Coordinates of C-alpha atoms in Angstrom, one line a residue:
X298 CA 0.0 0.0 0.0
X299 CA 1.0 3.3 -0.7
X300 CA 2.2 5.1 2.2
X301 CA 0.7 8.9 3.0
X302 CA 3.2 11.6 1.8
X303 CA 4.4 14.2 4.3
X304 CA 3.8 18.0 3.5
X305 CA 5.1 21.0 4.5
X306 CA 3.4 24.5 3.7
X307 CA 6.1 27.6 2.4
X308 CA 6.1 29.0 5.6
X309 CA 7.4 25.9 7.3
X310 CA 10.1 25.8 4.6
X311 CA 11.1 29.9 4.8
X312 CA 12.5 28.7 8.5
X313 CA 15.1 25.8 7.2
X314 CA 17.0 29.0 6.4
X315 CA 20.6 28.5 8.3
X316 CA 24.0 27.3 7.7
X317 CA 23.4 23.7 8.9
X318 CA 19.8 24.1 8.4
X319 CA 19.5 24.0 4.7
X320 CA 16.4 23.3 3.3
X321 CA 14.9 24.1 -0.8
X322 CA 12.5 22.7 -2.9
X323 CA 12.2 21.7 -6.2
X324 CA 9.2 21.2 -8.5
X325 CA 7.6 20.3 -5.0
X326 CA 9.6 18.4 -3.4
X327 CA 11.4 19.2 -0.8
X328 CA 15.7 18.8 -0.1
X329 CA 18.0 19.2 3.0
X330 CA 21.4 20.1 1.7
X331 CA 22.8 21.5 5.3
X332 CA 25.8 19.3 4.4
X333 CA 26.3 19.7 1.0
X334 CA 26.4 23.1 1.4
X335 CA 30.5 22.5 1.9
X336 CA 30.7 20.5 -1.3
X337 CA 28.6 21.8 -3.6
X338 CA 30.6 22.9 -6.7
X339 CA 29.0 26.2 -6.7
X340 CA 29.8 27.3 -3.7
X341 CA 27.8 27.8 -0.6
X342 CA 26.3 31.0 -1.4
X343 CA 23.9 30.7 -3.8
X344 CA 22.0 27.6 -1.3
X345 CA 22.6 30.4 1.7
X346 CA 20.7 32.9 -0.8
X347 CA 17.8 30.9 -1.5
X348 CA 17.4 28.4 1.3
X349 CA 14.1 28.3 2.2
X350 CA 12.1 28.4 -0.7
X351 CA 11.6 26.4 -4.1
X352 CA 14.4 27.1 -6.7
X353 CA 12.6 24.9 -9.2
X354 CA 13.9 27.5 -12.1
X355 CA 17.6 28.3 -10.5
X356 CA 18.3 24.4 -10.5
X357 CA 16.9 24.1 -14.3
X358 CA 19.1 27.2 -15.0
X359 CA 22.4 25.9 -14.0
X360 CA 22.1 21.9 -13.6
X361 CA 22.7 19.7 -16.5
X362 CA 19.6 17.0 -17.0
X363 CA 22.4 14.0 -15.1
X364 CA 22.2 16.0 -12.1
X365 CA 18.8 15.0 -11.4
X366 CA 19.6 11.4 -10.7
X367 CA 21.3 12.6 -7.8
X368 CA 18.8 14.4 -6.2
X369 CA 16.9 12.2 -4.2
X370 CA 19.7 11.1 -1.8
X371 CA 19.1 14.6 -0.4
X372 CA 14.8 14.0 -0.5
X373 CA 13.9 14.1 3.8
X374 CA 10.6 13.0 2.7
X375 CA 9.0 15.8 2.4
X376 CA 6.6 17.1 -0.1
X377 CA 5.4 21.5 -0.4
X378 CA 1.9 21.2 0.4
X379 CA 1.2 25.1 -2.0
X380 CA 3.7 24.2 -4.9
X381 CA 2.1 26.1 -7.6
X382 CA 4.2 26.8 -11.1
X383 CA 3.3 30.4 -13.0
X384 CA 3.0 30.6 -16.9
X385 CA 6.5 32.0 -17.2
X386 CA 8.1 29.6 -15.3
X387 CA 6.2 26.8 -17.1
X388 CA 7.3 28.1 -20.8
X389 CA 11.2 29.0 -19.6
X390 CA 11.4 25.3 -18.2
X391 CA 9.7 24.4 -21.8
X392 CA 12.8 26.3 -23.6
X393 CA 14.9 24.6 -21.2
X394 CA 14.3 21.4 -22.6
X395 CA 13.8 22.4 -26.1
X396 CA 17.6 23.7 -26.5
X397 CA 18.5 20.7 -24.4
X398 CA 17.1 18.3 -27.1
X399 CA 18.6 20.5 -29.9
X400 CA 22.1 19.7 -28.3
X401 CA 22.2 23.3 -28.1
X402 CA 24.1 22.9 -24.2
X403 CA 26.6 20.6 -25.9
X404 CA 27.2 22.7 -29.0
X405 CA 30.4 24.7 -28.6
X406 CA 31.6 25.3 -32.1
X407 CA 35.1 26.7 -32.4
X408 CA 35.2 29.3 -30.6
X409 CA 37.3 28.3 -27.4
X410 CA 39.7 27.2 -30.3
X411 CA 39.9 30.0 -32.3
X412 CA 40.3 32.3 -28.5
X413 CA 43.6 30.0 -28.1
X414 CA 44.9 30.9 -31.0
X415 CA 43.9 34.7 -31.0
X416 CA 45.3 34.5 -27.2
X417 CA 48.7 32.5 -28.2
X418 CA 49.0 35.3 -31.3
X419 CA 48.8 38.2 -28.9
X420 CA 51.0 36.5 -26.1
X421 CA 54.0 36.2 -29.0
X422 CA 53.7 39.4 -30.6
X423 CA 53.4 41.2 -27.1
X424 CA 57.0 39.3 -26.1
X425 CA 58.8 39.8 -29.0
X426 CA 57.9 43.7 -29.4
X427 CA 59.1 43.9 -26.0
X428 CA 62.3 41.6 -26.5
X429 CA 63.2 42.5 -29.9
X430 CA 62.4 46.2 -30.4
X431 CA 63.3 48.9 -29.0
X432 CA 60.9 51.7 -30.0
X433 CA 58.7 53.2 -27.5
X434 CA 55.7 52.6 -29.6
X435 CA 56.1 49.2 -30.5
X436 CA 56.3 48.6 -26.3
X437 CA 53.5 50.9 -26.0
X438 CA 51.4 48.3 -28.5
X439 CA 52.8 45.3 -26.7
X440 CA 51.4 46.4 -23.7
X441 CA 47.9 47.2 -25.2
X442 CA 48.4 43.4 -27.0
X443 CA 48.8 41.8 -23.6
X444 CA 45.9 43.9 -22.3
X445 CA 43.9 42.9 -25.3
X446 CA 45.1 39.3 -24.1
X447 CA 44.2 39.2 -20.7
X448 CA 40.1 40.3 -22.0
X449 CA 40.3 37.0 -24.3
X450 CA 41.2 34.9 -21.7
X451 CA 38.9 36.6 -19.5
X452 CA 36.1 35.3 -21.7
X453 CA 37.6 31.9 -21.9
X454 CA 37.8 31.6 -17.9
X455 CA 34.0 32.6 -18.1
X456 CA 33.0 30.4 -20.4
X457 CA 34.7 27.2 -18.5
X458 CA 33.6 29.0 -15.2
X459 CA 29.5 28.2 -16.3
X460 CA 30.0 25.2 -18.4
X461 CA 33.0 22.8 -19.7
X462 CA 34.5 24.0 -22.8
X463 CA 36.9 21.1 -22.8
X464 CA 36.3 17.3 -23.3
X465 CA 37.2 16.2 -19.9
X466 CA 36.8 17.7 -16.2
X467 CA 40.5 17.8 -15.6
X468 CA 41.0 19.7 -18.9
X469 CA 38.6 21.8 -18.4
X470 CA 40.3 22.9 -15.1
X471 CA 43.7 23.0 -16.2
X472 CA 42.5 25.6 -18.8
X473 CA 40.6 27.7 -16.1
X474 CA 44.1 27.8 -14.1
X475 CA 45.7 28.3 -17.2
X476 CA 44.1 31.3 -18.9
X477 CA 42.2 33.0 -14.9
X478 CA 45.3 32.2 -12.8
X479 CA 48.8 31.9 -15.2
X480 CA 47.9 33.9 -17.9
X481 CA 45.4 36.9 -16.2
X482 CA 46.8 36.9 -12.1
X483 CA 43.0 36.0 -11.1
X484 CA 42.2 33.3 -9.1
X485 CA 39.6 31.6 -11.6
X486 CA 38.2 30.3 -7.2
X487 CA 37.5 33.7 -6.4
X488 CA 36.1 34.5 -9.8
X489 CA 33.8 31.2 -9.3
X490 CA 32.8 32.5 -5.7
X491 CA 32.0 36.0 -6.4
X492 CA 30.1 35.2 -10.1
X493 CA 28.0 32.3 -9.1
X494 CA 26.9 34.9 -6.1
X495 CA 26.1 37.3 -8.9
X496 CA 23.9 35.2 -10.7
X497 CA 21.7 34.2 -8.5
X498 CA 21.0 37.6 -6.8
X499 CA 21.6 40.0 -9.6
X500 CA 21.0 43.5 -8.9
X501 CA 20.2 42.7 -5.1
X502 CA 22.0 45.7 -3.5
X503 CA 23.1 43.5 -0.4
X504 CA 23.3 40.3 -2.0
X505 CA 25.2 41.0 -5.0
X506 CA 28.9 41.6 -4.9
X507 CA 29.0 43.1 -8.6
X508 CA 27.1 46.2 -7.3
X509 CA 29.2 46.3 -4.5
X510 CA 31.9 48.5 -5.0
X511 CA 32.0 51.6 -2.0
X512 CA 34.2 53.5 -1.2
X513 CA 34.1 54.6 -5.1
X514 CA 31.1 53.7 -7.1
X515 CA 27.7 53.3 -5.8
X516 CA 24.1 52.6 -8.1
X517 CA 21.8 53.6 -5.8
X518 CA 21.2 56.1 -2.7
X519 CA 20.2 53.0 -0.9
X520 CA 23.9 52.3 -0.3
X521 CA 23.8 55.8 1.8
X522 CA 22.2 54.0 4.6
X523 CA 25.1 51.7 4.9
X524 CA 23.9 48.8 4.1
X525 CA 25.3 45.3 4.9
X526 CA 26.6 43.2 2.1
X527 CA 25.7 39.6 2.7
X528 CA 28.4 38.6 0.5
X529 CA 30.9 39.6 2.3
X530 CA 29.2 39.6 5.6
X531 CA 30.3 43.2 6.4
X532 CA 29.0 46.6 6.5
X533 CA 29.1 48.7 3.5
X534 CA 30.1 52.2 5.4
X535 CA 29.0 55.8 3.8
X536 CA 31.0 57.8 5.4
X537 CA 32.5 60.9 4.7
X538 CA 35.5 59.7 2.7
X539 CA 33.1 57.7 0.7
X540 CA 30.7 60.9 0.2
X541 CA 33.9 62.2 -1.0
X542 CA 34.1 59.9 -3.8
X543 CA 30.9 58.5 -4.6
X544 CA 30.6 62.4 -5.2
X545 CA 32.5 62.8 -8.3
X546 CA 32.1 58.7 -9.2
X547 CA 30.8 59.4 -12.6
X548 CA 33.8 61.6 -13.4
X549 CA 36.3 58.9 -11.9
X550 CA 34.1 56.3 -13.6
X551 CA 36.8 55.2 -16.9
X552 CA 39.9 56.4 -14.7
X553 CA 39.3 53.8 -12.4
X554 CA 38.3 51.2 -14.4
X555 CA 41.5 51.3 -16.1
X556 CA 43.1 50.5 -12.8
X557 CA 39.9 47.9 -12.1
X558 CA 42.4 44.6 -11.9
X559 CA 44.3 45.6 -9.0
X560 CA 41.3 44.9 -7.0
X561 CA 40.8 41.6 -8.8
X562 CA 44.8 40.7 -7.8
X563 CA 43.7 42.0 -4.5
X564 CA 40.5 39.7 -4.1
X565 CA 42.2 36.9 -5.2
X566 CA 44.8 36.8 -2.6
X567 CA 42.0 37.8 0.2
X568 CA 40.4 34.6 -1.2
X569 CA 43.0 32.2 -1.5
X570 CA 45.1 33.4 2.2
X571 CA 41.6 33.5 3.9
X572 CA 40.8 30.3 6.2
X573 CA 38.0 30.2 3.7
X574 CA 37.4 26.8 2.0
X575 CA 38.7 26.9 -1.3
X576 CA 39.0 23.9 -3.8
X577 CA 42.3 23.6 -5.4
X578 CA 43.6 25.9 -3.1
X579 CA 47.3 24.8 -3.8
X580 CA 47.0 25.3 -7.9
X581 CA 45.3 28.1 -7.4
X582 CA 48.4 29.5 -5.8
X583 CA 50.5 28.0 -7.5
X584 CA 49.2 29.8 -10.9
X585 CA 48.9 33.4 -9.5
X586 CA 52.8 32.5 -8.8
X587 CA 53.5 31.8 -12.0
X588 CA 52.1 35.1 -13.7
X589 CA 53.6 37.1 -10.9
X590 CA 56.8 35.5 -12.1
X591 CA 56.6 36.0 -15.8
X592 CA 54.4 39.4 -16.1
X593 CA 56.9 41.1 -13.7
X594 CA 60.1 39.7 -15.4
X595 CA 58.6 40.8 -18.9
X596 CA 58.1 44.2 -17.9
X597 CA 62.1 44.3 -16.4
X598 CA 63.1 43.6 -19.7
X599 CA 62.0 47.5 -20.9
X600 CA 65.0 49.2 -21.0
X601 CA 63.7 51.9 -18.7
X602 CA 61.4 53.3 -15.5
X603 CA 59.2 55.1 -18.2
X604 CA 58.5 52.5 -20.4
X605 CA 57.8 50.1 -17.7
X606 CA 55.7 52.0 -16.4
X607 CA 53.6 53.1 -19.7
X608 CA 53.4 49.4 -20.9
X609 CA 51.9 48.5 -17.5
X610 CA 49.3 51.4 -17.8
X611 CA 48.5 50.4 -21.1
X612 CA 48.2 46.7 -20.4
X613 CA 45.8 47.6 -17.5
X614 CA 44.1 50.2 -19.7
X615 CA 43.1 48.1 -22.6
X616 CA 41.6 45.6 -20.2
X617 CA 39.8 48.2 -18.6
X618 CA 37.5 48.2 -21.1
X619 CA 36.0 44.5 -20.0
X620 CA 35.2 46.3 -16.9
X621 CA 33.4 48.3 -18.2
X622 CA 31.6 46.4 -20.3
X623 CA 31.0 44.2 -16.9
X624 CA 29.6 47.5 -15.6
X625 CA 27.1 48.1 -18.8
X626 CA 25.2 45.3 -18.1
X627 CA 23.6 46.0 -14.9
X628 CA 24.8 50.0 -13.5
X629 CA 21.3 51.2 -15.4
X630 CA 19.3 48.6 -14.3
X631 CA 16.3 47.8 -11.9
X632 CA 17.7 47.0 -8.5
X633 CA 16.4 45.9 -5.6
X634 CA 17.1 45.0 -1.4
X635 CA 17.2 41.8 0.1
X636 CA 17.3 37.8 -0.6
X637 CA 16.5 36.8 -4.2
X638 CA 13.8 35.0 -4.0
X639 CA 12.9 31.6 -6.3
X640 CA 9.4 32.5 -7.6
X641 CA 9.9 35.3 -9.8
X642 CA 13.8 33.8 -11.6
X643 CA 12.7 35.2 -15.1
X644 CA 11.4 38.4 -13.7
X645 CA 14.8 39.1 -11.7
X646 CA 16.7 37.9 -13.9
X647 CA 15.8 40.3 -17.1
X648 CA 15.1 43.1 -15.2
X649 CA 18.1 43.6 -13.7
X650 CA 20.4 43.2 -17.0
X651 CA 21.1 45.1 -20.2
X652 CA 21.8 43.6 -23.4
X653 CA 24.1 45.7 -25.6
X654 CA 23.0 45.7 -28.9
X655 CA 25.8 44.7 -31.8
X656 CA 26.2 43.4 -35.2
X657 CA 27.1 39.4 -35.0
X658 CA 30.8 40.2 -36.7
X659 CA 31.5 42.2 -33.5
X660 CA 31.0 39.0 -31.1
X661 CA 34.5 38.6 -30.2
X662 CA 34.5 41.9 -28.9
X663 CA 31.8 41.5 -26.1
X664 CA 32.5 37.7 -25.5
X665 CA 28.7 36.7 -25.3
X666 CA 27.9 39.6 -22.9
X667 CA 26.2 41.1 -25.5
X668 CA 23.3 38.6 -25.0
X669 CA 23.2 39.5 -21.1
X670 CA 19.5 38.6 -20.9
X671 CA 19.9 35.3 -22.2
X672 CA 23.2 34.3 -20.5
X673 CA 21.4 35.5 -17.5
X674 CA 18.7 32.5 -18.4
X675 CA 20.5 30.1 -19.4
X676 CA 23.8 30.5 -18.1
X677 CA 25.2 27.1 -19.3
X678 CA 24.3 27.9 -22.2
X679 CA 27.5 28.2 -25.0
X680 CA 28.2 31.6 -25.9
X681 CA 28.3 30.5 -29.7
X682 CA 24.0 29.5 -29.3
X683 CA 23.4 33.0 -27.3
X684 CA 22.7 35.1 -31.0
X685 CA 20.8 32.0 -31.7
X686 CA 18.2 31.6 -28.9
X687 CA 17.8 35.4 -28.9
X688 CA 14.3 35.5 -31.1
X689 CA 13.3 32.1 -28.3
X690 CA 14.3 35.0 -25.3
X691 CA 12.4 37.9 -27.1
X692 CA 9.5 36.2 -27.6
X693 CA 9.3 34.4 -23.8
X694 CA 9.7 38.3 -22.6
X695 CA 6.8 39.2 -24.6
X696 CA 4.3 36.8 -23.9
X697 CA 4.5 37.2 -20.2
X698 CA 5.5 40.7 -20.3
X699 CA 9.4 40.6 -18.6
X700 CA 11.5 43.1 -19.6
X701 CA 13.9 43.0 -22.4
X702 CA 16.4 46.1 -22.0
X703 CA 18.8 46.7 -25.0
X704 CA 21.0 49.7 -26.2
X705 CA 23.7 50.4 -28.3
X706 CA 27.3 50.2 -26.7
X707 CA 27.6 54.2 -26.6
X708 CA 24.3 54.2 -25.3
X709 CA 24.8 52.2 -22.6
X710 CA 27.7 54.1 -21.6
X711 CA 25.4 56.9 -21.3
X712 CA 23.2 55.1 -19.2
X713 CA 25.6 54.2 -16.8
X714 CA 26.9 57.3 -16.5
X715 CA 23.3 59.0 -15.9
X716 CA 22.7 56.5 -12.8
X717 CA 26.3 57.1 -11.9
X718 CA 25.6 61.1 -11.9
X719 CA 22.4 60.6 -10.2
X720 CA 23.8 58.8 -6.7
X721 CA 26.6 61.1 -7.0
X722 CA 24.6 64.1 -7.1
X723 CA 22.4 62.8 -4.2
X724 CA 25.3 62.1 -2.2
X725 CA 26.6 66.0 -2.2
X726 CA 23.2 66.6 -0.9
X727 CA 24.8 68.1 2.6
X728 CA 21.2 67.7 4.2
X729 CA 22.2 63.9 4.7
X730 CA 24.9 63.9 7.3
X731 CA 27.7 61.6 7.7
X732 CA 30.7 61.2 9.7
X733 CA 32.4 64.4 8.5
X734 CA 35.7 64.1 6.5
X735 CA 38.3 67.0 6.2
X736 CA 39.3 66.5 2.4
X737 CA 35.1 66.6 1.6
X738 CA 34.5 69.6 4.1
X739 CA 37.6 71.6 2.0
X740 CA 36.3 70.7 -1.2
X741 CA 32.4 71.9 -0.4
X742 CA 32.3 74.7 2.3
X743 CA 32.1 77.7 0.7
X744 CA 31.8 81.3 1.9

C-alpha cells in the first residue's frame, strides 16, 4: 500500500534557512542540503541565498539534466503542500528542454579554439615587441596586446567558469588555471565564488557583490544607509571619505576602471590566504605564482622606468574596457534589497540586466555579454547558441510581459553614467549627514 506523503506549507520551509539548516524545494519536493552546502561545486552562497524556498527554475538554469539522478539522496521526505508553477516559469522550463534536445548545451563550435589561437598570437607578438624592439611605440602596442590578451582569456575563464569547454573535467580545469590564474593573475576560485553569487542575486543591493563597490562607485542612494553586504558579511560604510568619492564617481568612472584589476589581484589573494574553504587551493596559488613571475620579469626587460611604467598602464588600460563592459550590463538597471527569491527567476533575472545591442561580426569583442538577458537565463548555455536563442528569449519576454532592456554600446555608456551622476549628485546633498571628512569639508564649504 502506498504510504501517506508528508507535506510542509512555504512558511514551514522559509524557516530551514541557516547554515546547517538548509532546506529548498524543487518542482515540489522538498531537499535538506545543510551538508552539502561545503561540497557543492558552486559554492555555498547561492544555497545560503535561496534556502528556504523552491528554486525549481535556478536548479533548471544551472544543472545539466544527469544531475537529477542525484537528487533524491538529499529528498527528507517531504513534499510543499502550495507548490504552484506560473506561466512564465512553465514556458522558460519548456525552452529549457527544447535547446536541451537541440544539443544546443553541448554545442560549442570553435570558438574556445579560435580564442587560443587569437590568445597564443597576442601573447608572442606582445614578447617579441618587448624583446626585440626597441621603439617606445612598439612597447607601448605590446602592452595594449597583452591587455587585449588578458580580456580574451577573460572570456575563456568565463566560459569554462558556467560550463566545460573542454572534453574532460581535468581539462577543463587546467584551462581555467591556465588562462584565470597563469595567464590573467585571477584566481579563476574567487572569480567562481563571487560570479555564481552574482547570478543568482543579480542586482540585489546587499546580495550582490557586482554592485558592491564603496568607497568609489555606488548605483543607488540605498547604499547611503550603509547597508550590509551579505556577500561579504560586512558593513558597506557611507561615510564621509566615501561621500567624497561617490561624489564625483561618474567623473572617476573610466579612470578607475583602467586601474579595475588591482582589486581583482587583490581579491584573489583575500580569497585564496583567507581560512575560507577553497578547492584547489594549492594550484590556485601556484598559478597566480606563475604570472607574478613572468608578467613582472617581462616588464624588467624595458629598457627603462618610463617604459615600464607606460606598458603596464596600457596593459591595465586596454583591459579596462572588459570592466566596463561588466559594468554596462547591470549599472542602469532595476535593482532591488534583500534575498533573491525563487518564484519570480525570469522576472529578476531580465530586469536587472542590459543587453548591448551589436552586429554578430563584432562577437569577439563582447565575449557573449552582449546577450546578457539570455546568459542570464541560461547561463550554461554556450556563448556560440546566445545570438541563436535570442528570437526564443524575445519572444518568452513578450508573452508574459518581462523586460527585455537593450542599447547600443555608446548608449549604454550613457546610461551608466546617468545613474552614476544621479547617486553622485544625491550624495553631495549636505542635508544627509555623515561622519564628517576634512578632504570633503575643504572641497564643499564655501563662503
Amino acid at each position: 500500500m502506498t504510504q501517506p506523503k508528508n507535506y510542509i506549507t512555504s512558511e514551514d520551509l522559509k524557516s530551514h534557512n541557516k547554515p546547517g539548516d538548509l532546506w529548498i524545494s524543487i518542482q515540489g519536493k522538498v531537499y535538506d542540503v545543510s551538508d552539502w552546502a561545503k561540497h557543492h561545486p558552486g559554492g555555498a552562497s547561492p544555497l545560503l541565498s535561496l534556502s528556504g524556498q523552491d528554486v525549481t527554475d535556478s536548479f533548471v538554469a544551472y544543472h545539466p539534466g544527469t544531475a537529477w539522478q542525484y537528487l533524491d539522496k538529499f529528498f527528507n521526505g517531504f513534499y510543499l503542500e502550495d507548490y504552484t508553477v506560473s506561466e512564465v516559469s512553465k514556458d522558460y522550463r519548456r525552452l529549457v528542454s527544447e535547446f536541451s534536445k537541440m544539443g544546443l548545451f553541448e554545442k560549442k563550435g570553435h570558438v574556445v579554439l579560435m580564442t587560443f589561437c587569437f590568445i597564443a598570437v597576442l601573447f608572442v607578438v606582445s614578447v617579441w615587441g618587448v624583446l626585440c624592439s626597441n621603439s617606445v611605440w612598439v612597447h607601448l602596442i605590446s602592452g595594449g596586446l597583452m591587455g587585449s590578451l588578458w580580456i580574451q582569456s577573460g572570456w575563456l575563464g568565463h566560459d569554462s567558469g558556467h560550463y566545460q569547454i573542454m572534453p574532460t573535467r581535468k581539462l577543463n580545469r587546467l584551462v581555467q588555471i591556465l588562462t584565470g590564474n597563469c595567464l590573467a593573475g585571477i584566481s579563476i576560485a574567487w572569480w567562481k565564488w563571487n560570479h555564481n553569487a552574482h547570478h543568482i542575486s543579480c542586482n540585489s543591493l546587499d546580495f550582490d557583490p557586482d554592485l558592491q563597490h564603496m568607497p568609489f562607485f555606488v548605483v543607488s542612494s540605498k547604499f547611503f544607509n550603509s547597508i550590509t553586504s551579505c556577500f561579504y558579511d560586512r558593513k558597506l560604510n557611507f561615510d564621509g571619505f566615501a561621500r567624497f568619492l561617490v561624489s564625483y564617481q561618474h567623473l572617476t568612472f573610466y579612470p578607475v576602471m583602467c586601474f579595475a584589476r588591482i582589486n581583482l589581484f587583490a581579491q584573489s589573494f583575500i580569497l585564496l590566504l583567507s581560512k575560507r574553504t577553497v578547492p584547489y587551493r594549492v594550484h590556485e596559488i601556484m598559478g597566480l605564482v606563475v604570472f607574478w613571475i613572468w608578467y613582472p620579469l617581462l616588464v624588467l626587460c624595458l629598457p627603462n622606468w618610463g617604459e615600464k611604467i607606460m606598458f603596464i598602464a596600457a596593459s591595465f588600460s586596454v583591459t579596462g574596457i572588459q570592466h566596463v563592459q561588466f559594468c554596462l550590463n547591470h549599472f542602469s538597471s532595476n535593482i532591488y534589497l534583500g534575498p533573491p527569491s525563487g518564484n519570480d527567476w525570469c522576472e529578476k533575472q531580465t530586469r536587472g540586466t542590459l543587453n548591448i545591442e551589436c552586429p554578430s561580426w563584432m562577437d569577439w569583442f563582447h565575449g557573449g555579454l552582449q546577450f546578457q538577458i539570455e546568459h542570464h537565463l541560461f547561463p550554461r548555455l554556450p556563448r556560440c547558441q546566445l545570438r541563436k536563442v535570442s528570437p526564443f528569449v524575445r519572444e518568452l519576454c513578450k508573452k508574459h510581459n518581462l523586460s527585455y532592456n537593450i542599447a547600443p554600446f555608446w548608449e549604454a555608456n550613457v546610461l551608466t553614467l546617468r545613474t552614476l551622476r544621479s547617486a553622485a549628485l544625491q550624495a553631495r546633498d549636505l542635508t544627509n549627514p555623515v561622519p564628517k571628512n576634512l578632504v570633503w569639508e575643504a572641497v564643499n564649504t564655501h563662503g
